[in-house]
Coordinates of C-alpha atoms in Angstrom, one line a residue:
M1 CA 0.1 9.5 4.1
P2 CA -0.7 12.3 1.7
L3 CA 1.1 12.5 -1.6
F4 CA 3.5 15.2 -0.5
R5 CA 4.6 13.4 2.7
F6 CA 6.5 10.2 2.9
A7 CA 7.4 8.1 6.0
A8 CA 11.0 6.9 5.8
A9 CA 10.0 3.5 7.2
A10 CA 7.3 3.0 4.5
P11 CA 7.5 5.1 1.3
V12 CA 4.0 5.0 -0.1
L13 CA 2.0 7.4 -2.2
L14 CA -1.0 7.9 -0.1
G15 CA -2.2 6.7 3.3
A16 CA -5.3 7.1 5.5
M17 CA -7.0 7.4 8.9
L18 CA -10.5 8.9 9.4
S19 CA -11.1 10.7 12.7
G20 CA -14.3 11.7 14.3
C21 CA -16.7 10.4 11.6
A22 CA -19.4 7.8 12.6
P23 CA -19.6 5.4 9.7
R24 CA -23.0 5.0 8.0
L25 CA -24.4 1.7 6.7
A26 CA -25.4 1.0 3.1
G27 CA -26.0 -1.9 0.9
T28 CA -27.7 -5.2 0.9
A29 CA -29.2 -6.4 4.2
A30 CA -28.5 -9.7 5.7
A31 CA -31.4 -12.2 6.0
P32 CA -33.1 -11.8 9.3
A33 CA -32.0 -14.3 11.9
S34 CA -34.5 -16.9 13.2
P35 CA -35.9 -16.0 16.6
S36 CA -34.7 -19.4 17.9
T37 CA -31.1 -18.7 16.8
V38 CA -28.8 -18.5 19.9
T39 CA -25.6 -17.6 18.1
P40 CA -25.9 -14.9 15.4
S41 CA -24.8 -15.8 11.9
P42 CA -21.5 -14.3 10.8
A43 CA -23.4 -11.8 8.6
A44 CA -25.6 -10.7 11.5
A45 CA -22.6 -10.4 13.8
L46 CA -20.7 -8.3 11.3
E47 CA -23.8 -6.1 10.8
A48 CA -23.8 -5.4 14.6
A49 CA -20.0 -5.0 15.0
L50 CA -18.8 -3.1 12.0
P51 CA -20.2 0.4 12.7
S52 CA -18.5 0.8 16.1
L53 CA -15.4 -1.1 15.0
L54 CA -14.8 1.2 12.0
E55 CA -15.4 4.2 14.2
E56 CA -13.0 3.1 16.9
G57 CA -10.5 2.0 14.3
E58 CA -10.8 5.3 12.4
V59 CA -11.5 3.5 9.1
P60 CA -13.7 5.6 6.7
G61 CA -15.3 2.8 4.8
A62 CA -15.3 -0.9 4.1
A63 CA -16.9 -3.5 1.9
L64 CA -17.2 -7.2 2.9
A65 CA -18.2 -10.4 1.2
L66 CA -18.8 -13.8 2.8
V67 CA -18.4 -17.0 0.9
E68 CA -20.2 -20.2 1.9
D69 CA -20.8 -23.5 0.1
G70 CA -18.9 -22.3 -3.0
R71 CA -20.8 -19.1 -3.6
V72 CA -21.0 -15.5 -2.4
A73 CA -23.6 -15.6 0.3
W74 CA -23.5 -12.0 1.5
T75 CA -22.1 -8.6 0.6
R76 CA -22.4 -5.3 2.4
G77 CA -21.0 -1.8 2.5
F78 CA -20.2 0.1 5.6
G79 CA -19.1 3.7 6.2
V80 CA -18.3 6.3 3.6
K81 CA -16.6 6.5 0.2
H82 CA -15.6 10.1 0.8
A83 CA -15.2 11.7 4.2
A84 CA -16.2 15.2 3.0
T85 CA -19.3 14.3 1.0
G86 CA -20.5 11.4 3.2
E87 CA -21.3 9.3 0.2
P88 CA -21.9 5.8 1.5
V89 CA -20.1 2.6 0.6
T90 CA -22.3 0.1 -1.2
P91 CA -21.7 -3.5 -2.4
G92 CA -21.0 -1.9 -5.8
T93 CA -18.2 0.4 -4.5
V94 CA -14.9 -0.3 -6.2
F95 CA -11.7 -0.4 -4.1
E96 CA -8.0 -0.9 -4.8
A97 CA -7.3 -4.6 -4.2
A98 CA -3.5 -3.7 -3.7
S99 CA -1.6 -7.0 -3.3
L100 CA -4.9 -9.0 -3.6
S101 CA -4.0 -8.5 -7.3
K102 CA -1.3 -11.2 -6.9
P103 CA -3.6 -14.3 -6.5
V104 CA -5.7 -13.2 -9.4
F105 CA -2.6 -13.0 -11.6
A106 CA -1.3 -16.3 -10.3
Y107 CA -4.6 -17.9 -11.3
A108 CA -4.2 -16.6 -14.8
V109 CA -0.6 -17.9 -15.0
L110 CA -1.7 -21.4 -13.9
K111 CA -4.4 -21.4 -16.6
L112 CA -1.5 -20.8 -19.1
V113 CA 0.3 -23.7 -17.5
D114 CA -2.7 -25.9 -18.0
Q115 CA -2.9 -24.8 -21.6
G116 CA 0.7 -25.9 -22.1
R117 CA 1.9 -22.4 -23.0
L118 CA 4.0 -21.9 -19.9
D119 CA 6.2 -24.3 -17.9
L120 CA 6.0 -23.6 -14.2
D121 CA 9.6 -24.6 -13.7
A122 CA 11.2 -23.2 -16.8
P123 CA 13.5 -20.2 -16.5
L124 CA 11.6 -17.0 -17.3
S125 CA 14.5 -16.0 -19.4
R126 CA 13.3 -18.5 -21.9
Y127 CA 10.1 -16.4 -22.4
L128 CA 11.7 -13.0 -22.1
P129 CA 15.0 -13.2 -24.0
E130 CA 16.3 -9.7 -23.1
P131 CA 18.1 -10.0 -19.7
Y132 CA 15.8 -8.6 -17.0
V133 CA 18.6 -8.5 -14.4
A134 CA 22.0 -7.7 -16.0
G135 CA 25.2 -9.6 -15.2
D136 CA 23.7 -12.2 -12.8
E137 CA 23.5 -15.9 -14.0
R138 CA 21.1 -16.6 -11.1
L139 CA 18.5 -14.9 -13.3
H140 CA 18.2 -18.2 -15.1
R141 CA 17.0 -20.0 -11.9
I142 CA 14.0 -17.7 -11.5
T143 CA 10.8 -19.5 -12.7
A144 CA 7.1 -18.9 -12.5
R145 CA 7.1 -21.2 -9.4
T146 CA 9.7 -19.1 -7.6
V147 CA 7.8 -15.9 -8.4
L148 CA 4.4 -17.2 -7.2
S149 CA 6.0 -18.6 -4.0
H150 CA 8.1 -15.5 -3.4
T151 CA 11.4 -17.3 -3.5
T152 CA 13.0 -15.4 -6.4
G153 CA 15.6 -13.6 -4.2
L154 CA 14.4 -10.3 -5.6
P155 CA 13.5 -7.3 -3.3
N156 CA 9.9 -6.3 -2.8
W157 CA 10.6 -3.1 -4.8
R158 CA 13.8 -1.6 -6.0
R159 CA 14.8 1.8 -4.7
G160 CA 13.8 4.6 -7.1
N161 CA 15.5 4.2 -10.5
Q162 CA 18.3 2.0 -9.2
P163 CA 19.0 -1.2 -11.2
L164 CA 17.2 -4.4 -10.1
R165 CA 19.5 -6.8 -8.2
I166 CA 19.0 -10.4 -7.0
G167 CA 19.7 -10.5 -3.3
M168 CA 19.4 -14.2 -2.5
E169 CA 19.7 -17.6 -4.2
P170 CA 16.5 -18.2 -6.1
G171 CA 14.4 -21.0 -4.6
A172 CA 16.2 -21.0 -1.2
R173 CA 14.1 -18.7 1.0
F174 CA 10.8 -16.8 1.2
S175 CA 11.1 -13.1 0.6
Y176 CA 7.9 -11.2 -0.5
S177 CA 8.5 -9.6 -3.9
G178 CA 6.4 -7.4 -6.0
E179 CA 9.3 -7.1 -8.4
G180 CA 9.1 -10.8 -9.1
Y181 CA 5.5 -10.5 -10.1
V182 CA 6.4 -7.7 -12.5
Y183 CA 9.1 -9.8 -14.0
L184 CA 6.6 -12.7 -14.5
Q185 CA 4.1 -10.2 -16.0
K186 CA 6.7 -9.1 -18.6
A187 CA 7.4 -12.7 -19.5
V188 CA 3.8 -13.6 -19.8
E189 CA 3.0 -10.5 -21.9
H190 CA 5.9 -11.3 -24.2
L191 CA 4.8 -14.9 -24.5
T192 CA 1.1 -14.3 -25.2
G193 CA 1.4 -11.0 -27.0
E194 CA -1.4 -9.6 -24.8
P195 CA -1.2 -6.8 -22.3
L196 CA -1.9 -7.9 -18.8
D197 CA -5.3 -6.3 -18.4
A198 CA -6.6 -7.9 -21.6
L199 CA -5.1 -11.3 -20.7
V200 CA -6.5 -11.4 -17.1
R201 CA -9.9 -10.2 -18.4
R202 CA -10.0 -13.1 -20.9
L203 CA -8.8 -15.8 -18.6
V204 CA -10.2 -14.8 -15.2
L205 CA -12.5 -11.8 -14.9
E206 CA -15.0 -12.6 -17.7
P207 CA -15.2 -16.4 -17.0
L208 CA -15.9 -15.7 -13.3
G209 CA -18.3 -12.9 -13.8
M210 CA -16.1 -10.2 -12.2
T211 CA -17.8 -7.5 -14.2
S212 CA -16.6 -4.5 -12.0
S213 CA -12.9 -5.5 -11.9
S214 CA -10.0 -4.3 -14.0
F215 CA -6.2 -4.0 -13.7
V216 CA -6.4 -0.5 -15.2
W217 CA -8.5 2.5 -14.6
Q218 CA -11.9 2.7 -16.3
E219 CA -14.0 5.9 -16.7
R220 CA -16.9 4.4 -14.8
Y221 CA -14.8 4.3 -11.7
D222 CA -15.2 8.0 -11.5
T223 CA -18.5 7.4 -9.8
L224 CA -18.0 3.9 -8.4
K225 CA -14.6 4.0 -6.7
A226 CA -14.0 4.9 -3.1
H227 CA -11.6 7.7 -2.3
A228 CA -8.5 7.1 -0.2
H229 CA -7.9 9.0 3.1
D230 CA -4.7 10.1 4.6
A231 CA -3.5 9.3 8.2
S232 CA -5.2 12.4 9.5
G233 CA -8.6 11.6 8.0
R234 CA -8.4 13.8 4.9
V235 CA -9.4 12.7 1.5
A236 CA -6.3 11.9 -0.4
G237 CA -7.5 11.3 -4.0
R238 CA -7.7 8.1 -6.0
N239 CA -5.0 6.3 -7.9
R240 CA -5.7 5.8 -11.6
A241 CA -3.7 3.0 -12.9
V242 CA -2.8 3.7 -16.5
L243 CA -0.4 0.7 -16.8
A244 CA -1.5 -2.6 -15.3
N245 CA 0.7 -4.0 -12.5
A246 CA 0.3 -7.7 -11.7
A247 CA 1.4 -7.1 -8.1
S248 CA -0.9 -4.2 -7.1
S249 CA -3.2 -2.5 -9.6
L250 CA -6.4 -4.6 -9.5
E251 CA -9.6 -2.5 -8.9
T252 CA -12.5 -4.6 -7.7
T253 CA -15.6 -5.0 -5.5
A254 CA -16.0 -7.2 -2.5
G255 CA -18.5 -9.3 -4.4
D256 CA -16.3 -9.7 -7.4
Y257 CA -13.4 -10.8 -5.3
G258 CA -15.7 -13.1 -3.4
R259 CA -16.6 -14.8 -6.7
F260 CA -12.9 -15.3 -7.4
L261 CA -12.3 -16.7 -3.9
A262 CA -15.2 -19.1 -4.3
A263 CA -13.8 -20.3 -7.6
V264 CA -10.4 -21.0 -6.1
L265 CA -12.0 -23.0 -3.2
R266 CA -14.0 -25.1 -5.8
G267 CA -10.9 -25.5 -8.0
E268 CA -12.9 -24.1 -10.9
G269 CA -11.1 -23.3 -14.2
L270 CA -7.9 -25.3 -13.3
R271 CA -7.0 -29.0 -13.8
L272 CA -7.3 -30.9 -10.5
E273 CA -3.6 -31.3 -10.1
T274 CA -2.9 -27.6 -10.8
A275 CA -5.6 -26.5 -8.4
R276 CA -4.0 -28.7 -5.7
E277 CA -0.5 -27.4 -6.5
M278 CA -1.7 -23.8 -6.1
L279 CA -2.7 -24.5 -2.5
R280 CA 0.2 -26.8 -1.6
P281 CA 2.9 -25.4 0.6
Q282 CA 5.9 -24.5 -1.5
V283 CA 8.0 -22.8 1.2
A284 CA 7.7 -22.0 4.9
V285 CA 7.9 -18.3 5.7
E286 CA 10.5 -17.0 8.2
E287 CA 9.0 -15.8 11.5
A288 CA 11.0 -12.6 11.7
C289 CA 10.5 -11.1 8.3
T290 CA 8.2 -10.8 5.3
Q291 CA 10.8 -9.2 3.1
C292 CA 13.9 -11.2 3.9
V293 CA 16.4 -10.1 1.2
G294 CA 19.4 -8.8 3.0
Q295 CA 18.3 -10.3 6.3
P296 CA 20.1 -13.2 8.1
E297 CA 18.3 -16.4 7.7
G298 CA 15.8 -17.0 10.6
A299 CA 13.6 -19.7 12.0
R300 CA 10.9 -21.1 9.7
S301 CA 7.3 -20.7 10.8
E302 CA 5.4 -23.9 11.7
A303 CA 2.0 -22.3 11.0
I304 CA 2.5 -20.2 7.8
S305 CA 3.7 -21.2 4.4
W306 CA 3.3 -20.0 0.8
G307 CA 1.6 -21.8 -2.1
L308 CA 1.4 -20.4 -5.6
G309 CA 0.0 -16.9 -5.3
W310 CA -1.5 -17.6 -1.9
G311 CA -0.4 -17.6 1.7
L312 CA -1.4 -20.7 3.7
Q313 CA -1.8 -21.1 7.4
R314 CA -2.9 -23.6 10.0
V315 CA -6.1 -22.5 11.8
E316 CA -7.6 -24.6 14.5
G317 CA -7.3 -28.0 12.7
D318 CA -8.1 -26.5 9.3
T319 CA -5.9 -24.9 6.6
A320 CA -6.7 -21.3 5.4
L321 CA -5.6 -19.6 2.2
W322 CA -5.1 -15.9 2.7
H323 CA -3.6 -12.7 1.4
W324 CA -3.3 -9.1 2.4
G325 CA -3.2 -5.9 0.4
D326 CA -1.7 -2.6 1.4
N327 CA -1.4 0.3 -1.1
G328 CA -0.9 2.7 1.9
N329 CA -4.2 4.5 1.7
M330 CA -6.3 1.4 0.9
Q331 CA -5.9 -1.9 2.7
A332 CA -7.5 -5.3 2.2
Y333 CA -7.5 -8.9 3.5
V334 CA -9.0 -12.1 2.3
A335 CA -9.1 -15.6 3.9
A336 CA -10.9 -18.8 3.5
L337 CA -11.0 -22.1 5.4
R338 CA -10.5 -25.0 3.0
G339 CA -12.2 -27.6 5.2
S340 CA -15.5 -25.7 5.7
G341 CA -15.4 -23.7 2.4
R342 CA -16.1 -20.5 4.3
G343 CA -14.3 -17.3 3.3
V344 CA -14.3 -13.5 3.9
V345 CA -13.2 -10.6 1.7
L346 CA -12.5 -7.2 3.4
L347 CA -11.7 -4.1 1.3
T348 CA -11.1 -0.7 3.0
N349 CA -10.3 2.9 1.9
G350 CA -8.1 3.8 4.9
A351 CA -4.6 3.2 6.1
N352 CA -6.1 1.7 9.3
G353 CA -8.0 -1.0 7.5
L354 CA -5.7 -3.8 8.5
S355 CA -5.9 -2.6 12.2
V356 CA -9.5 -3.9 12.4
A357 CA -9.0 -6.9 10.1
P358 CA -8.2 -9.4 12.8
E359 CA -11.5 -8.8 14.6
I360 CA -13.5 -8.8 11.4
V361 CA -12.0 -12.1 10.2
R362 CA -12.5 -13.7 13.6
I363 CA -16.2 -12.8 13.5
A364 CA -16.5 -14.0 9.9
L365 CA -14.6 -17.3 10.2
G366 CA -14.7 -18.0 14.0
A367 CA -10.9 -18.4 14.3
D368 CA -7.9 -16.3 14.8
Q369 CA -5.4 -16.1 11.9
P370 CA -1.6 -16.5 12.6
S371 CA -0.9 -14.3 9.7
F372 CA -1.8 -11.1 11.6
A373 CA 0.9 -11.6 14.1
W374 CA 3.4 -12.3 11.4
L375 CA 2.4 -9.2 9.4
G376 CA 2.8 -7.1 12.5
Y377 CA 0.1 -4.5 11.8
E378 CA -0.9 -2.4 14.8
R379 CA -4.3 -3.2 16.1
Y380 CA -6.9 -0.5 16.3
D381 CA -6.8 -0.6 20.1
A382 CA -3.0 -0.7 20.5
R383 CA -1.3 1.6 23.0
V384 CA 0.2 3.9 20.4
R385 CA -3.3 4.7 19.1
R386 CA -4.4 5.5 22.7
L387 CA -1.3 7.7 23.2
L388 CA -2.0 9.5 19.9
R389 CA -5.4 10.5 21.3
E390 CA -3.8 11.7 24.5
V391 CA -1.2 13.8 22.7
L392 CA -3.8 15.3 20.3
A393 CA -5.8 16.4 23.3
G394 CA -2.9 17.6 25.5
G395 CA -0.3 18.8 22.9
V396 CA 3.5 18.8 23.5
A397 CA 3.0 18.8 27.3
A398 CA 1.1 15.5 27.1
A399 CA 3.9 14.0 24.9
S400 CA 6.6 15.3 27.3
G401 CA 4.6 14.0 30.3
Y402 CA 4.5 10.5 28.8
R403 CA 8.2 10.5 28.1
A404 CA 8.9 11.5 31.7
R405 CA 6.7 8.7 33.0
W406 CA 8.4 6.3 30.6
Q407 CA 11.9 7.2 31.8
A408 CA 10.7 7.0 35.4
G409 CA 9.4 3.5 34.8
D410 CA 5.8 4.5 35.3
A411 CA 4.7 4.1 31.6
D412 CA 5.3 1.3 29.1
P413 CA 8.3 2.0 26.9
L414 CA 7.6 2.3 23.1
T415 CA 9.7 0.5 20.5
E416 CA 11.5 2.4 17.8
A417 CA 8.8 1.5 15.3
E418 CA 6.0 2.6 17.6
V419 CA 7.6 6.0 18.2
N420 CA 8.1 6.5 14.5
R421 CA 4.4 5.6 13.8
L422 CA 3.3 8.0 16.5
G423 CA 5.4 10.8 15.1
Y424 CA 4.1 10.3 11.6
A425 CA 0.5 10.2 12.8
L426 CA 1.1 13.6 14.4
L427 CA 2.8 14.9 11.2
G428 CA -0.2 13.7 9.2
R429 CA -2.5 15.8 11.4
G430 CA -0.3 18.9 11.0
R431 CA 0.8 18.7 14.7
V432 CA 4.4 19.4 13.8
P433 CA 5.7 20.5 17.3
E434 CA 4.3 17.4 18.9
A435 CA 5.8 15.2 16.1
V436 CA 9.2 16.9 16.6
E437 CA 9.0 16.2 20.4
V438 CA 8.0 12.5 19.8
L439 CA 10.6 11.7 17.1
R440 CA 13.3 13.2 19.3
W441 CA 12.8 10.3 21.6
N442 CA 14.0 7.9 18.9
V443 CA 17.1 10.0 18.3
E444 CA 17.9 9.8 22.0
D445 CA 17.3 6.1 22.3
H446 CA 18.4 4.8 18.9
P447 CA 21.1 7.2 17.7
G448 CA 22.6 4.6 15.4
S449 CA 19.4 4.1 13.3
A450 CA 19.4 5.7 9.9
N451 CA 15.6 5.5 9.8
V452 CA 15.3 7.5 13.0
H453 CA 17.4 10.4 11.6
D454 CA 15.6 10.3 8.3
S455 CA 12.3 10.7 10.2
M456 CA 13.7 13.5 12.4
G457 CA 14.9 15.3 9.3
E458 CA 11.5 15.2 7.8
A459 CA 9.9 16.6 10.9
Y460 CA 12.3 19.5 11.1
A461 CA 11.9 20.2 7.4
R462 CA 8.1 20.4 8.0
A463 CA 8.8 22.7 10.9
G464 CA 10.8 25.0 8.6
D465 CA 14.1 24.3 10.4
R466 CA 16.3 23.6 7.4
Q467 CA 19.6 23.6 9.4
R468 CA 18.5 20.9 11.8
A469 CA 16.7 18.9 9.1
A470 CA 19.9 18.9 7.0
R471 CA 21.9 17.7 10.0
H472 CA 19.7 14.7 10.5
Y473 CA 19.5 13.8 6.9
R474 CA 23.3 14.0 6.7
R475 CA 23.5 11.6 9.7
A476 CA 20.9 9.2 8.1
L477 CA 23.1 9.1 4.9
E478 CA 26.2 8.4 6.9
L479 CA 24.5 5.4 8.5
D480 CA 22.9 4.3 5.3
P481 CA 24.8 5.5 2.2
Q482 CA 22.2 3.8 0.0
N483 CA 19.4 6.1 1.3
A484 CA 18.7 7.9 -2.0
G485 CA 15.8 9.8 -0.4
A486 CA 17.9 11.3 2.3
A487 CA 20.6 12.2 -0.2
E488 CA 18.0 14.0 -2.3
M489 CA 16.5 15.9 0.6
L490 CA 19.9 16.9 1.8
R491 CA 20.8 18.2 -1.6
R492 CA 17.6 20.3 -1.7
L493 CA 18.0 21.6 1.8
E494 CA 21.6 22.7 1.2
A495 CA 20.9 24.3 -2.2
P496 CA 20.3 28.0 -2.3
V497 CA 16.7 29.0 -2.9
V498 CA 16.2 30.2 -6.5
A499 CA 14.3 33.5 -7.0
V500 CA 11.5 33.3 -9.6
A501 CA 9.7 36.4 -10.9
A502 CA 6.1 36.8 -9.7
E503 CA 4.7 36.9 -13.3
V504 CA 6.4 33.5 -14.0
L505 CA 4.9 32.0 -10.8
A506 CA 1.5 33.3 -11.8
A507 CA 1.8 31.6 -15.2
Y508 CA 2.0 28.2 -13.4
T509 CA -1.2 28.6 -11.4
G510 CA -4.2 26.5 -12.5
E511 CA -5.6 23.0 -12.4
Y512 CA -3.8 19.9 -13.9
E513 CA -5.4 16.5 -14.5
L514 CA -2.9 13.8 -13.4
P515 CA -3.4 10.0 -13.2
L516 CA -3.4 10.4 -9.4
G517 CA -6.0 13.1 -9.4
R518 CA -6.5 16.9 -9.9
L519 CA -3.5 19.0 -9.0
T520 CA -4.4 22.6 -8.1
V521 CA -1.6 25.2 -8.1
A522 CA -2.2 28.6 -6.6
L523 CA -0.3 31.6 -5.3
R524 CA -0.2 32.2 -1.5
E525 CA 1.8 35.0 0.0
G526 CA 3.9 35.2 -3.2
R527 CA 4.7 31.4 -3.2
L528 CA 3.3 28.5 -5.2
F529 CA 1.0 26.2 -3.2
A530 CA 0.1 22.8 -4.6
R531 CA -2.7 20.5 -3.6
L532 CA -3.8 17.1 -5.0
D533 CA -7.6 16.7 -4.9
E534 CA -8.6 17.4 -1.3
E535 CA -5.2 17.0 0.3
P536 CA -4.0 19.8 2.6
G537 CA -1.2 20.7 0.1
V538 CA 2.3 22.1 0.5
Y539 CA 4.3 25.1 -0.6
L540 CA 6.7 24.6 -3.5
V541 CA 10.4 25.6 -3.3
P542 CA 12.0 26.6 -6.6
V543 CA 15.0 24.6 -7.8
S544 CA 15.0 26.5 -11.1
E545 CA 12.6 28.6 -13.0
T546 CA 10.5 25.6 -14.0
R547 CA 11.4 22.9 -11.4
F548 CA 10.1 22.9 -7.7
W549 CA 10.1 20.5 -4.8
A550 CA 7.5 20.0 -2.2
E551 CA 8.7 21.7 1.0
G552 CA 9.7 19.2 3.6
A553 CA 8.9 16.2 1.3
R554 CA 10.2 14.1 -1.6
P555 CA 8.0 14.9 -4.7
E556 CA 9.3 17.2 -7.4
I557 CA 7.1 19.2 -9.8
E558 CA 8.2 20.5 -13.2
F559 CA 6.1 22.9 -15.3
V560 CA 6.3 22.7 -19.1
R561 CA 5.5 26.1 -20.6
G562 CA 3.6 26.6 -23.9
G563 CA 4.1 29.2 -26.6
D564 CA 2.3 31.8 -24.5
G565 CA 4.5 31.4 -21.5
R566 CA 1.8 29.8 -19.4
A567 CA 2.3 26.2 -18.2
A568 CA 0.7 23.7 -20.5
E569 CA 1.7 20.6 -18.6
V570 CA 3.0 19.5 -15.3
V571 CA 5.3 16.6 -14.5
L572 CA 5.2 15.1 -11.0
R573 CA 8.1 12.9 -10.0
V574 CA 7.6 10.8 -6.8
A575 CA 9.0 7.6 -5.5
G576 CA 10.9 6.8 -8.7
Q577 CA 7.7 7.3 -10.8
E578 CA 6.8 10.1 -13.2
F579 CA 3.2 11.4 -13.7
R580 CA 2.3 13.9 -16.4
G581 CA -0.8 16.0 -16.6
R582 CA -2.3 18.6 -18.9
R583 CA -3.5 22.0 -17.7
E584 CA -7.3 22.0 -17.6
R585 CA -7.8 25.6 -16.7

């Protein structure tokens, strides 16, 4: 979703879906198939399938790599880096790896283990003396092994600026956690005295020839990196990681990541027993959850487990190592069969990237992956996507018609999550009346869900109905008192609008360079209007003379004035993070 809009069910900075753009091909060509070949090679099959698959899945662009016999055998770019310019994806295009960062960091950690600098089973508190979680003795049972196998008991991410808490006994159950990786990152940085990017470059990227990869933004990415696209197909800027994050900030190409995958399959760079331990099941995942902190214990999967940094799954008599990545607006997937040594890397620049991943991986590896059902991403041909096209064509009447058929038993009922996704897809396209109509179904069917009321509040806020928006945010907060986002939105909606003089507003207009992209602030009809890169933008509502919030959304903007009264800097606060940018003009 664009920066200025946030789904209550999945608070991410940016998201994507490209509509109505036929992808174009670019990059290295696969070797021509022999005339006698009956079954096309995976590369040839992907060449044939990807253009229509990306178009139907509304994915702007993708880069792929195939690994065979311990080497990268094929790379290719499909589609576009930027929907507006049509610049094609090539094998050299850089993407956000998102959580594909984790296996790379895990590999670096295991090299430190081999060097005798880090004990896999020692408390991380030994390496980072200052308590990382205050007042909880269970902290001393969190080790590098529990981090890499996602059994720390820490949440995936803490809420906003709230203190980090351990939610489950360390080592007992699987629960996916980015916070655990950040904790291990801090311990490793303290132990080695090196920042993460320099450490991983020395231990992993340079030895494996991953010359285009980095855990922090590099200036050369200005021309190399693909742009993200929001759920309505608009360009949504590019994240520029100033600080390295072991869980999510890797920038890479399909070929670079393919070289890493090939090295892991070969066991290169690690002692034999360490390489085996990396790909040995440490814990079985639970079938009903990926983030299990706070959830009742459920049945363990017989097909999917976790090693050290990698997911593992049984695939038609073989074992596959795998991982997925989701930064909202860029999605990725990697898998390899240990028996055959074949692997595939998929990097995309759209929020629908994982909707087409099952089909791409099936073509590449010739087998279905149990992980896709466990992750629960909606397929590109799912019924919600078909209904979205119907509502876009027919408007509110089409949405109401489907609801009537549903209630009469003549149409398939949608789950709460499906309705929410449909509503946000419509919001992302600016179809606010249709989104209000759709999200209202969830209020009727699931009145006790805090998430339902949070979503309804956002839709009404986007519609300019502050009274109804406040009512639903209030109900969301009653049902979930820990919902800090709903509390903040309610505070904003109930606060009186501050009057700011026209000359003061004019002093804030201009362009500001932020780590997330270029923020343009202009005056429209006497109000400030902000847009990040090519996003559609939002009006700003004044909280004080210098502080504003994005109308109907969570981000807050503060202008820092210079001696001449004009804004010299801007501070953007979003999802518990703060980004500063200087005025360019």
